[in-house]
PDB file of C-alpha atoms in Angstrom:
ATOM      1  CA  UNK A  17      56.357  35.221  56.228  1.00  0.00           C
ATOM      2  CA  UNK A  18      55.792  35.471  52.496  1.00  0.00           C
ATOM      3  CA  UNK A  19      51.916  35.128  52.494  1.00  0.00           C
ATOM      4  CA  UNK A  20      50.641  34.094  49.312  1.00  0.00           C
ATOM      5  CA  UNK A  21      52.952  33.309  46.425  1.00  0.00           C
ATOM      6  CA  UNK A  22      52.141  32.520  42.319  1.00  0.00           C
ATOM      7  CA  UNK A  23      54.346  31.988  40.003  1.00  0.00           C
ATOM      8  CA  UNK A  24      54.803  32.893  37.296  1.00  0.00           C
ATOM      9  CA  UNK A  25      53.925  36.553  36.944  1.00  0.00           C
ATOM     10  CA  UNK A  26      53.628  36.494  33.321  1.00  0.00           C
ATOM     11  CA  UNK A  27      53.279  33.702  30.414  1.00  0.00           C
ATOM     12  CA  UNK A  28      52.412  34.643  26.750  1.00  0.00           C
ATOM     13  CA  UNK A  29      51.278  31.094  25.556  1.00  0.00           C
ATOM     14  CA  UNK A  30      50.450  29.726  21.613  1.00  0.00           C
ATOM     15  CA  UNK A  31      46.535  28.582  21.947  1.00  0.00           C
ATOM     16  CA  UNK A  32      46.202  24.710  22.259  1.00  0.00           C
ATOM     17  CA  UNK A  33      49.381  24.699  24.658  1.00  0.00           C
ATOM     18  CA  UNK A  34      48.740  23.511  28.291  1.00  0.00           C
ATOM     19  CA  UNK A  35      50.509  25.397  31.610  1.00  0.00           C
ATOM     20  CA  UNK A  36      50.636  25.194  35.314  1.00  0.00           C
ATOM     21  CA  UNK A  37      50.285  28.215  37.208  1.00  0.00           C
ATOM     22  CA  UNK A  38      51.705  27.723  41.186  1.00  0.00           C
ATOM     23  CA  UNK A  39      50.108  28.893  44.212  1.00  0.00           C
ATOM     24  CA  UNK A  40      51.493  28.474  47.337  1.00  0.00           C
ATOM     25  CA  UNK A  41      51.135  30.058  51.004  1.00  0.00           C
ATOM     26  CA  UNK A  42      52.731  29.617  54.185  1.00  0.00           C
ATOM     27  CA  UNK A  43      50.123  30.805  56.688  1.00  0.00           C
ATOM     28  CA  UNK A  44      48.709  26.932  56.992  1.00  0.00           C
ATOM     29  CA  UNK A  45      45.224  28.151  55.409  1.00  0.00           C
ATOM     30  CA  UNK A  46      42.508  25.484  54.972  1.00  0.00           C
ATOM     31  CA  UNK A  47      40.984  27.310  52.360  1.00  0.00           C
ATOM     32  CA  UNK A  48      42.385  27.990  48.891  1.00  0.00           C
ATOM     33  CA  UNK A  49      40.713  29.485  45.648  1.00  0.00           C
ATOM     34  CA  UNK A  50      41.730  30.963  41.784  1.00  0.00           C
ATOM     35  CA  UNK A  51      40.267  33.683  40.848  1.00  0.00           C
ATOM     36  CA  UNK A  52      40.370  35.523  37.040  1.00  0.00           C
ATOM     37  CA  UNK A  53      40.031  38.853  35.985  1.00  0.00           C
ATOM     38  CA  UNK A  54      39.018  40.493  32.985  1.00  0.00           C
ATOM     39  CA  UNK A  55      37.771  44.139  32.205  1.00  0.00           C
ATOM     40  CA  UNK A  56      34.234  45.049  33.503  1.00  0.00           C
ATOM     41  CA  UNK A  57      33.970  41.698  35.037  1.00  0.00           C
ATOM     42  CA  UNK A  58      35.263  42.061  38.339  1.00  0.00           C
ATOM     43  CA  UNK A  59      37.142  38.627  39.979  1.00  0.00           C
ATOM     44  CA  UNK A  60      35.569  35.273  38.881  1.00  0.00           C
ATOM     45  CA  UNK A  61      35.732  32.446  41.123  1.00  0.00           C
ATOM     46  CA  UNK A  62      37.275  29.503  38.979  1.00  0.00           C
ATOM     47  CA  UNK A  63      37.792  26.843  41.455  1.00  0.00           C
ATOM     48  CA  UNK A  64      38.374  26.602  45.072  1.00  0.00           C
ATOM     49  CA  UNK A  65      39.580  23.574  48.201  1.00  0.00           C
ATOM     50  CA  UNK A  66      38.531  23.368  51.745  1.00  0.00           C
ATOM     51  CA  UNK A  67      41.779  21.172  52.604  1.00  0.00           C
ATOM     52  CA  UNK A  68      44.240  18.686  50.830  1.00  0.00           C
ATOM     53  CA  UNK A  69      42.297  16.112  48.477  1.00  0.00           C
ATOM     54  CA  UNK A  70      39.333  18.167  48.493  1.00  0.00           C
ATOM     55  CA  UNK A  71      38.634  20.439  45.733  1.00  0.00           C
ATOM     56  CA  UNK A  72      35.636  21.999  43.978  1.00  0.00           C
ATOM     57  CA  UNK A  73      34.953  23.966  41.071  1.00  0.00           C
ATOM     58  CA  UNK A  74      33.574  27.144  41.241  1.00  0.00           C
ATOM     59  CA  UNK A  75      31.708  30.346  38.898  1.00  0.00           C
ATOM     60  CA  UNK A  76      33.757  29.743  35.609  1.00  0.00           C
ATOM     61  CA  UNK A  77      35.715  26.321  35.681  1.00  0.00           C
ATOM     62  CA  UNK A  78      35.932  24.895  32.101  1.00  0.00           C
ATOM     63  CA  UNK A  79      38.997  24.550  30.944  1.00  0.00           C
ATOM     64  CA  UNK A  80      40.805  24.577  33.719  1.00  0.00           C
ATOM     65  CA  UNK A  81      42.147  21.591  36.606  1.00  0.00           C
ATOM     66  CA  UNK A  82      43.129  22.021  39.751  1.00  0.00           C
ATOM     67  CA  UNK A  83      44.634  19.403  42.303  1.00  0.00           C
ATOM     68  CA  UNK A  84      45.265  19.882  46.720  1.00  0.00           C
ATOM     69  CA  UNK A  85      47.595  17.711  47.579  1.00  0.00           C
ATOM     70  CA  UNK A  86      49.602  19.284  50.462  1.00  0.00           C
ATOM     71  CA  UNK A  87      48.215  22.110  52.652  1.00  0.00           C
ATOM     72  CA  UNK A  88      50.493  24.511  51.406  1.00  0.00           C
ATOM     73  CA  UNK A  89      50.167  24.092  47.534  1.00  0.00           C
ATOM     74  CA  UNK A  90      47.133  24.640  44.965  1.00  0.00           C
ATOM     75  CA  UNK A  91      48.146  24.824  41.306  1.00  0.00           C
ATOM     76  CA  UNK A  92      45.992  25.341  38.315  1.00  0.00           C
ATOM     77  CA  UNK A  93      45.824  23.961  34.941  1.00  0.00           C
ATOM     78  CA  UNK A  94      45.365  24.920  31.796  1.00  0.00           C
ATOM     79  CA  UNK A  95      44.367  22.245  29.331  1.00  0.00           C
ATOM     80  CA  UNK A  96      44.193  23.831  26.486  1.00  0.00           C
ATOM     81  CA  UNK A  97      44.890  27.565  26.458  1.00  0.00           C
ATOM     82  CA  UNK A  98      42.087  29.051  24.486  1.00  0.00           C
ATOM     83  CA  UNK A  99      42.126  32.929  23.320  1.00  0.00           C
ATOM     84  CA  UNK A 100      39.246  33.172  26.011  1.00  0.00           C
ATOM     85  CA  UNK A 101      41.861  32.151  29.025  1.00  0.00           C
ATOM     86  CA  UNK A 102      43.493  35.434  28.055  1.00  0.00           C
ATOM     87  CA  UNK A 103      43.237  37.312  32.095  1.00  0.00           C
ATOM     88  CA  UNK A 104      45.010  38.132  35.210  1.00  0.00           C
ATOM     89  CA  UNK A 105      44.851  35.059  37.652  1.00  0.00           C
ATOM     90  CA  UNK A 106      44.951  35.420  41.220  1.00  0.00           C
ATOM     91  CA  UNK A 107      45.017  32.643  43.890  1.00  0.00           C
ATOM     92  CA  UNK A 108      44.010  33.307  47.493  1.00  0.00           C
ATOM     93  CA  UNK A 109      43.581  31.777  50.679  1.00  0.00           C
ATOM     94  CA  UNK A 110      42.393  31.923  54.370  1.00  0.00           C
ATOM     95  CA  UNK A 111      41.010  30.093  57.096  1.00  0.00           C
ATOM     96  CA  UNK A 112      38.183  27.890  57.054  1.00  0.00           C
ATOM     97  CA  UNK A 113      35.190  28.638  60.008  1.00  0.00           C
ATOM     98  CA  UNK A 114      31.648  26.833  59.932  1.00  0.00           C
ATOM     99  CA  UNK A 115      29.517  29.662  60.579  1.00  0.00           C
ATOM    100  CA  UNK A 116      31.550  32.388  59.429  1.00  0.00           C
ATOM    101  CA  UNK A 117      34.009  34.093  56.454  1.00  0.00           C
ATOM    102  CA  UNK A 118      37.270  35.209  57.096  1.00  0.00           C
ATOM    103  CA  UNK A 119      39.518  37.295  55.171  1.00  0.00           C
ATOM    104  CA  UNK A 120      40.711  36.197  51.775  1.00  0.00           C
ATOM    105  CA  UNK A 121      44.083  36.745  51.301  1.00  0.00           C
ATOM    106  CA  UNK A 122      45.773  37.244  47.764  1.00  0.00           C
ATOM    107  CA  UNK A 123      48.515  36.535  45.611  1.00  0.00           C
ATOM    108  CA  UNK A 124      50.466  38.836  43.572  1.00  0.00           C
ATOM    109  CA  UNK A 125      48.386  38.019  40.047  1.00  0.00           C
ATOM    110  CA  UNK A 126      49.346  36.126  37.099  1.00  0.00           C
ATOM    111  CA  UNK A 127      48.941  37.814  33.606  1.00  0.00           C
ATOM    112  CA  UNK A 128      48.369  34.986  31.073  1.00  0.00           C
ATOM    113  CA  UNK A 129      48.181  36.173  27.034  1.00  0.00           C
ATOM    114  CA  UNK A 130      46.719  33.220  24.931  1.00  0.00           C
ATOM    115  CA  UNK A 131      47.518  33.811  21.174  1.00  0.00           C
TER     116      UNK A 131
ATOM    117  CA  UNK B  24      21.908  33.804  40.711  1.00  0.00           C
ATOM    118  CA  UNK B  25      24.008  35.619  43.130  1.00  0.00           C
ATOM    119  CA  UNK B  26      25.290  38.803  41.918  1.00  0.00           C
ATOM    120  CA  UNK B  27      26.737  42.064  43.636  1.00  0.00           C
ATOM    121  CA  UNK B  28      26.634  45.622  42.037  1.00  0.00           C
ATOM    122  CA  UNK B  29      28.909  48.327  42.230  1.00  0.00           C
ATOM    123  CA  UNK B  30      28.229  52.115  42.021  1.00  0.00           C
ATOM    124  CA  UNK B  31      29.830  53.681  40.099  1.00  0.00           C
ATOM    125  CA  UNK B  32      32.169  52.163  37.751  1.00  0.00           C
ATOM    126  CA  UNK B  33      34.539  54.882  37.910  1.00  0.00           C
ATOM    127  CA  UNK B  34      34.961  58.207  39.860  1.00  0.00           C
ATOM    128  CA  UNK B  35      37.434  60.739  39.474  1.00  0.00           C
ATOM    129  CA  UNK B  36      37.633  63.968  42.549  1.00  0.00           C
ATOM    130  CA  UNK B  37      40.266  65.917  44.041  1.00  0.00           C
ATOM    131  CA  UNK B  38      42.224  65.557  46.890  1.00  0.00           C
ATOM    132  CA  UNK B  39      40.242  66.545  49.842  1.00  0.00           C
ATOM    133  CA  UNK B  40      36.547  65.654  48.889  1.00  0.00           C
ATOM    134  CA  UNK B  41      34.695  62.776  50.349  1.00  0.00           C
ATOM    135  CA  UNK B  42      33.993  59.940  48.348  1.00  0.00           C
ATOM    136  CA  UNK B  43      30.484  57.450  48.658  1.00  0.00           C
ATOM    137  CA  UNK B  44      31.066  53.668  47.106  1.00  0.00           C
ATOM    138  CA  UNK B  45      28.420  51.643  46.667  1.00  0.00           C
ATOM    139  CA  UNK B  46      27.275  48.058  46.799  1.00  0.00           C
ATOM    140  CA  UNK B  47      24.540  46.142  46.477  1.00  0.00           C
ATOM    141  CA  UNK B  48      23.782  42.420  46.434  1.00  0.00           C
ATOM    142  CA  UNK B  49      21.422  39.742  45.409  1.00  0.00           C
ATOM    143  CA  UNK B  50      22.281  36.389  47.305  1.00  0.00           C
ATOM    144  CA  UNK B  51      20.600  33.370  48.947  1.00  0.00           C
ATOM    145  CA  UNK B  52      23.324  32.317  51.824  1.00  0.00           C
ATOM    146  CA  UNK B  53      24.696  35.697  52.740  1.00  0.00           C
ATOM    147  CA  UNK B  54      27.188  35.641  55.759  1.00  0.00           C
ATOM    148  CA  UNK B  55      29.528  38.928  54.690  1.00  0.00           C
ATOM    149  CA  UNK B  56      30.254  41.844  53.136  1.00  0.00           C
ATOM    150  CA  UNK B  57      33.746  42.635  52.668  1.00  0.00           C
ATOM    151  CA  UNK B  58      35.878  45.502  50.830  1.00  0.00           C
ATOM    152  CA  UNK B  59      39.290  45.568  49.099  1.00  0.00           C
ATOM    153  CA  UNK B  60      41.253  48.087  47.822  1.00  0.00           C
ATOM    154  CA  UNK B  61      43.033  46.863  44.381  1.00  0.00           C
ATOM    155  CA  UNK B  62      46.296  49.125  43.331  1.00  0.00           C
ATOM    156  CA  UNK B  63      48.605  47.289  40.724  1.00  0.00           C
ATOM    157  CA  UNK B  64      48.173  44.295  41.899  1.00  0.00           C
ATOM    158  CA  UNK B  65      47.055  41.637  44.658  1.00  0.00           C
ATOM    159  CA  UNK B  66      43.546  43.412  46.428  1.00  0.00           C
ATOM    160  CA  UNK B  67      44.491  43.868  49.683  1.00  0.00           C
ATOM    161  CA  UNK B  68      41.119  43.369  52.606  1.00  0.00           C
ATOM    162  CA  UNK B  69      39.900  46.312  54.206  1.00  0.00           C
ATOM    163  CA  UNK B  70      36.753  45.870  56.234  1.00  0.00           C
ATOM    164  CA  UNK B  71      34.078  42.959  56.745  1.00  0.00           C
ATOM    165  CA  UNK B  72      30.660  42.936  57.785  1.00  0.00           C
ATOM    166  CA  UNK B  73      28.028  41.128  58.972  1.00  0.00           C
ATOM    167  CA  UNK B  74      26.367  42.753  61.116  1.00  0.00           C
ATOM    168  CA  UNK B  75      23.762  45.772  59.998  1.00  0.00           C
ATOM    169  CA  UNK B  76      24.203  49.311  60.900  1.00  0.00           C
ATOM    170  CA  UNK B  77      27.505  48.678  62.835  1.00  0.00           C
ATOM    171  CA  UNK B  78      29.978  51.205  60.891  1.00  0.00           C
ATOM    172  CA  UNK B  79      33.400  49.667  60.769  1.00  0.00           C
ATOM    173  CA  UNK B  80      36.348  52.432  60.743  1.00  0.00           C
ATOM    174  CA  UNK B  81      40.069  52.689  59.604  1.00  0.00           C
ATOM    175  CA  UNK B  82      41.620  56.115  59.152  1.00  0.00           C
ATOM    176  CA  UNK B  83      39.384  58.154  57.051  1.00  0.00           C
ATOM    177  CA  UNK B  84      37.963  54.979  55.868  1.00  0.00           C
ATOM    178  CA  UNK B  85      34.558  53.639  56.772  1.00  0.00           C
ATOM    179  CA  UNK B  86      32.019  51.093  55.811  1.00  0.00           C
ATOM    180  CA  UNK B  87      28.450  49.986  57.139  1.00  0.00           C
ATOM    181  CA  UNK B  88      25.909  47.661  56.023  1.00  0.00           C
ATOM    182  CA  UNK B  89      21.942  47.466  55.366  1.00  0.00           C
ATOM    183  CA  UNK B  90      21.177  44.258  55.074  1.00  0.00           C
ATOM    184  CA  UNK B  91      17.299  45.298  54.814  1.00  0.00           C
ATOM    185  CA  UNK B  92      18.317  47.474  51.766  1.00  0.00           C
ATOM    186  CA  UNK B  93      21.229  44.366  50.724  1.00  0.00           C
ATOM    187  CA  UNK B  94      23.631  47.008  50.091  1.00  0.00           C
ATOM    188  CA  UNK B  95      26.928  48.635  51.781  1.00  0.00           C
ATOM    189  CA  UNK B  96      29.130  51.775  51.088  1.00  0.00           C
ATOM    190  CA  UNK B  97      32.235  52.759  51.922  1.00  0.00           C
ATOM    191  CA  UNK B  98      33.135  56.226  52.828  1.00  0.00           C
ATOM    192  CA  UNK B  99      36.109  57.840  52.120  1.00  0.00           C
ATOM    193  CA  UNK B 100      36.696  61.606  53.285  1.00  0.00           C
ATOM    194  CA  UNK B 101      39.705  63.972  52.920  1.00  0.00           C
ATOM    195  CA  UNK B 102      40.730  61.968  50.216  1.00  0.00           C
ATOM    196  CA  UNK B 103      44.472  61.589  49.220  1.00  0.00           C
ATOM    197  CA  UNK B 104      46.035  60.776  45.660  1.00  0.00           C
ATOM    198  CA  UNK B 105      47.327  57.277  47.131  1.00  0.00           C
ATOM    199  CA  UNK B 106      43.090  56.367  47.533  1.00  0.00           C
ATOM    200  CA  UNK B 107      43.326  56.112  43.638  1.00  0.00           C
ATOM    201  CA  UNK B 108      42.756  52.539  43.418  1.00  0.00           C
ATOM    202  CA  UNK B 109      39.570  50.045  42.532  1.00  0.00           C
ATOM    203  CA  UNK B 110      37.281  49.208  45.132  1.00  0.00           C
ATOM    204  CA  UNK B 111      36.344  46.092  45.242  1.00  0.00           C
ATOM    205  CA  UNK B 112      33.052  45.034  47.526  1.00  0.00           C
ATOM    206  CA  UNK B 113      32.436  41.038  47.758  1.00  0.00           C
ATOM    207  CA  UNK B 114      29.579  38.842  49.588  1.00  0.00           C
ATOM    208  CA  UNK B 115      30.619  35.971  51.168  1.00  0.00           C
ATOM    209  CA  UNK B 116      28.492  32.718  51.369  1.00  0.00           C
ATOM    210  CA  UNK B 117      28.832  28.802  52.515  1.00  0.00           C
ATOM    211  CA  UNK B 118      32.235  27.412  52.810  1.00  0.00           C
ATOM    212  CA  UNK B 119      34.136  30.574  51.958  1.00  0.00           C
ATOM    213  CA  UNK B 120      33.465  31.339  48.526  1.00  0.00           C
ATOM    214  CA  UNK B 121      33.432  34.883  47.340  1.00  0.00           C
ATOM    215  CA  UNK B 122      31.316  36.842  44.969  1.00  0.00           C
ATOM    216  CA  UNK B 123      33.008  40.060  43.758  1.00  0.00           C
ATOM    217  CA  UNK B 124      31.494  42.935  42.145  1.00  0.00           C
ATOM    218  CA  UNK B 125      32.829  44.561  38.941  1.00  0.00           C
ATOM    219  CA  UNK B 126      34.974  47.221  41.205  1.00  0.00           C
ATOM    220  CA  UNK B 127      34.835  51.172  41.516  1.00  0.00           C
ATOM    221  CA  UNK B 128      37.763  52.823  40.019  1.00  0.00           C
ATOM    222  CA  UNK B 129      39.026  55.938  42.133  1.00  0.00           C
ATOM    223  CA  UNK B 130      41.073  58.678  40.242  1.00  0.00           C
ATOM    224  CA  UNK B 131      42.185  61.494  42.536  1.00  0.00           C
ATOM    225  CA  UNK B 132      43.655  64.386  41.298  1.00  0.00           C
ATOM    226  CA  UNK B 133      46.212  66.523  43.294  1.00  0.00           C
TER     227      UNK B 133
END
């Protein structure tokens, strides 16, 4: 069972260049989210899905695209990399329950460098 | 606007001592309080709440919530150098969607 896996784990990228960062899990999670995060600001919600074709953005999503369409697979874009994009990204998932939260669970982090 | 609030931002004891987090919160659809513990990489979940004044426990690790006072903390005692790590508290609201706090960072010495 891998859990939650992003690729890649590092990029270095020129600003003005575009990139995909993968997310995928096996655990058949409804709910899937990317999260940044930068020195004294603790993990920023960028955009999130409830289920394939549904997507939404979240705290801090200019800049950045993100499509559902299988289950196991949420990937995000960058359309431009800006200096500003410079973080480390994490996806995460979990179930999805009405009246309640469940536990989020993380991939191992992506560090992006926009120069 | 939602917001949470960690104290302190950084903390640095010896091995043995016992260790107070805290959290506090400012939200409009609050369902739960959860911790994670943040080494190198990926945070990994250690406790939810939702519930006040019921004191979850792991180990020498425990957490309970006030939801009169909107705040949590998470006890650590007898504290080993493999607790150095940022603690992470988050609320959740509607839908899933988590609001972290800025993190504690842990330093213990040997």
């Amino acid at each position: 069972n891998a859990g939650v896996t992003q690729t890649p784990k590092f990029q270095v990228l020129k600003t003005g260049q575009s990139m995909t960062l993968q997310c995928a899990q096996d655990m058949n999670h409804e709910y899937m989210s990317w999260y940044r995060q930068d020195p004294g600001m603790g993990l920023r919600l960028i955009h999130y899905s409830v289920g394939a074709g549904i997507t939404d953005q979240g705290e801090v999503p200019n800049g950045y695209n993100v499509s559902r369409s299988t289950t196991e697979d949420f990937p995000l874009r960058l359309l431009s990399a800006a200096p500003s994009q410079t973080s480390v990204y994490f996806c995460a998932s979990s179930y999805l329950r009405v009246f309640m939260n469940t536990e989020a669970f993380f991939g191992q982090g992506t560090r992006l460098t926009v120069v | 606007e939602d917001k949470v609030v960690q104290s302190p931002l950084s903390l640095v004891v010896h091995e043995g001592d016992t260790v107070t987090l805290n959290c506090s919160y400012e939200v409009t659809n609050f369902r739960s309080l959860l911790w994670y513990k943040q080494e190198k990489k990926a945070p990994t979940f250690l406790f939810m709440l939702t519930s006040s004044g019921i004191e979850k426990k792991s180990g020498r690790l425990s957490s309970i919530l006030d939801k009169k006072e909107l705040s949590s903390i998470l006890n650590i005692t007898a504290t080993q150098t493999g607790d150095s790590a940022i603690y992470l508290c988050a609320f959740g609201g509607t839908g899933n969607q988590f609001y972290f706090g800025t993190g504690t960072s842990l330093t213990v010495i040997p």
